[in-house]
Amino acid sequence: MPTLNPLALDAWRNERTFPVLTPAQIETIAAHGRRRKTARGDVLLDVGDRILHFFVVVSGEIEALRPAAGNETTIVVLTAGQFSGETNLITGRRSLSRLRVREAGEVIELEREQLLTLVQTNAELSELLMRAFILRRTALIAGGYGDVVVIGSAHCSGTLRAKEFLTRNGHPFQYIDLDHDADAQELLDRFHIQSADVPVLICGADNVLRNPTNAQIAKCLGFNDAVDQSAVRDLVIVGAGPAGLAAAVYGASEGLDVLVIEANAPGGQAGSSSRIENYLGFPTGISGLELTGRAYAQAEKFGAQIMIAAGATKLACERQPYSVDVGGGSRVQSRALIIATGAEYRKPSLDNLSRFEGAGIYYAATPMEAQLCVGEDVIVVGGGNSAGQAAVFLSERTKRVQIFVRGNGLSDTMSRYLVLRIEDNPAIVVRTHTEIVGLEGESHLARVRWRDNRTGQVETADVAHVFMMTGAVPNTAWLSGCVALDDKGFIKTGSDLSADDLVAFGWPLKRQPYLLETTQPGVFAVGDVRARNVKRVASAVGEGSIAVSMVHQVLQTS
Ligand SMILES: Cc1cc2nc3c(=O)[nH]c(=O)nc-3n(C[C@H](O)[C@H](O)[C@H](O)COP(=O)(O)OP(=O)(O)OC[C@H]3O[C@@H](n4cnc5c(N)ncnc54)[C@H](O)[C@@H]3O)c2cc1C
């Protein structure tokens, strides 16, 4: 039986996390790999290994261990019928644990490619293995069983960014809070680290990163090591929000060679939503992180490759295959392209805004931000659904939520169910005709000044947390004039393109652009970045899925 203590699983969860395969299932897996005798002490896989193999125990025992500071902690012991692995077998990321033979016997060994073929072709085993891998990763995250330690402070915006980046990438980490851990300063002194270097990431065995960018974290953890950047792809998808992930799932599952490039971490705006309640099939709601995390795993299961912290900086559309410059000097090429770069929150022009971003000013309301303002007063700026959701969610954890809107109420801009919840909630106060005019503080936001635009009266209060939810602008700056945009910068597609647009951008074909196709043949735009798109998760997912069928048509005729 598995050793449960380190992962602290209940019996129900343990059965699903470490299932025992039937003899028939073992035979099916054996047909994809090879049988191998094992001797006590054999290391089948080590921490940091990039080439990952999958093992089923036929006889004997193997144990997953976490080596640290000369010691080893047993994470789990696997016995006959059980199998090794977690989500990094699907993503191709480095191993987080050591796998060693505890009792001699026999295993079935599959290379990663053989495992991917198995999960793509066998529905029963795919479900069982994927569920176990995801539950194991979840348990590793809950237990902090990663190869990263983040040392940071709630007063430092880089700390929130780094923690969010790791969380959104589903990467387990341990957190040491400088504000509460008396020994932490000594630790920093040992590494000669100044306060400007916070957050510090100890990554792998001995890499110490000082206030690293997301790209540096991704590099240190080898997030993109398995991605071949030299191949000309069938389809490159730019952006891994709901629209891009849906396109990746459909494209890869229908046999296309798909690469997704994502500037930050998978999930997009949806990943910053605490609870999505209007997405079909989830009557009790689902957090954006959970929804997009599942989509991410699904896309990778079908073989889509995803580059993380790799923002597209330029589209070269003069010749085909198209090429996209990616930050850091690399370039990817593709016969078709789906642009799914979505939108970003508009930032009001306020002095000091950027100084307090992540240190009192937030653009998302997830449990991570909520943790920072438990029991305190917060302000949510905006009158749309995302502001409403944030206010309702934050009211469960904070003392009071004030919603600031410039208009005279919420009903024109917010769904009725949210307006009713806000009206019924004594912890939420709506201030109409109100806008923030000043932000004050030292290392963290401490005071906010606001004005009532009807009376001109200005008030100041000690508020240390403001959530900006004030509408979005499209991420289209990187398109280098390749495609027609509307007057707000959103991408025009299909029948929205006028004859003048087609002439101005040199549309070269006799046929008219397909649905969702831009002024470049084979370049599609989906989701929030597209002009006239309904800004919802469902429409982003729908458009991402539909675009793939047009991609097939383009690839067949090119
Ligand atoms: C807080 C909040 C709550 C919401 N709640 C709901 C809800 O309850 N129900 C609902 O239906 N909708 C909701 N929405 C709206 C919904 O999340 C969006 O409509 C949806 O996420 C749009 O998906 P998308 O994939 O088109 O774009 P996005 O989600 O914006 O994703 C775009 C992705 O592209 C990446 N990107 C941007 N530029 C580049 C580049 N140059 N190179 C590479 N990658 C790039 C971004 O990092 C991002 O990951 C909410 C939005 C927010 C912010």
PDB file of C-alpha atoms in Angstrom, residues 6 22 28 34 70 96 104 108 122 143 180 209 212 217 225 262 309 370 381 387 399 410 432-433 441 451 457 483 526:
ATOM      1  CA  PRO A   6       3.553  12.676   3.209  1.00  0.00           C
ATOM      2  CA  THR A  22      -6.382  -4.684 -13.596  1.00  0.00           C
ATOM      3  CA  THR A  28      -2.630  -3.283 -22.708  1.00  0.00           C
ATOM      4  CA  ARG A  34       8.893  -3.289 -22.511  1.00  0.00           C
ATOM      5  CA  GLY A  70      21.186  15.149   2.404  1.00  0.00           C
ATOM      6  CA  LEU A  96      10.350  16.593  -9.331  1.00  0.00           C
ATOM      7  CA  ALA A 104      13.337  -6.208  -6.490  1.00  0.00           C
ATOM      8  CA  ILE A 108       6.786  -2.317 -17.474  1.00  0.00           C
ATOM      9  CA  ASN A 122      -7.119   4.352 -25.213  1.00  0.00           C
ATOM     10  CA  GLY A 143       2.300  19.534   0.253  1.00  0.00           C
ATOM     11  CA  HIS A 180       6.582  36.512   9.524  1.00  0.00           C
ATOM     12  CA  LEU A 209      17.383  33.873  -8.605  1.00  0.00           C
ATOM     13  CA  PRO A 212      13.561  37.054 -11.459  1.00  0.00           C
ATOM     14  CA  ILE A 217      11.693  31.404 -13.686  1.00  0.00           C
ATOM     15  CA  ASP A 225      12.713  22.495 -22.629  1.00  0.00           C
ATOM     16  CA  GLU A 262       1.831  32.334 -24.076  1.00  0.00           C
ATOM     17  CA  ALA A 309       6.482  33.179 -20.572  1.00  0.00           C
ATOM     18  CA  ALA A 370      -7.854  37.772  -1.142  1.00  0.00           C
ATOM     19  CA  VAL A 381     -13.301  49.947  -9.251  1.00  0.00           C
ATOM     20  CA  ALA A 387     -16.094  43.894 -10.780  1.00  0.00           C
ATOM     21  CA  LYS A 399     -14.322  43.725   6.399  1.00  0.00           C
ATOM     22  CA  LEU A 410     -24.763  48.926 -11.796  1.00  0.00           C
ATOM     23  CA  THR A 432     -21.892  55.937  -7.794  1.00  0.00           C
ATOM     24  CA  HIS A 433     -20.408  58.921  -9.703  1.00  0.00           C
ATOM     25  CA  GLY A 441       1.820  55.039   0.701  1.00  0.00           C
ATOM     26  CA  ARG A 451     -13.983  62.329  -5.567  1.00  0.00           C
ATOM     27  CA  GLN A 457     -16.217  66.527  -2.651  1.00  0.00           C
ATOM     28  CA  VAL A 483      -4.175  42.713 -40.005  1.00  0.00           C
ATOM     29  CA  VAL A 526     -10.686  34.422 -31.756  1.00  0.00           C
TER      30      VAL A 526
END
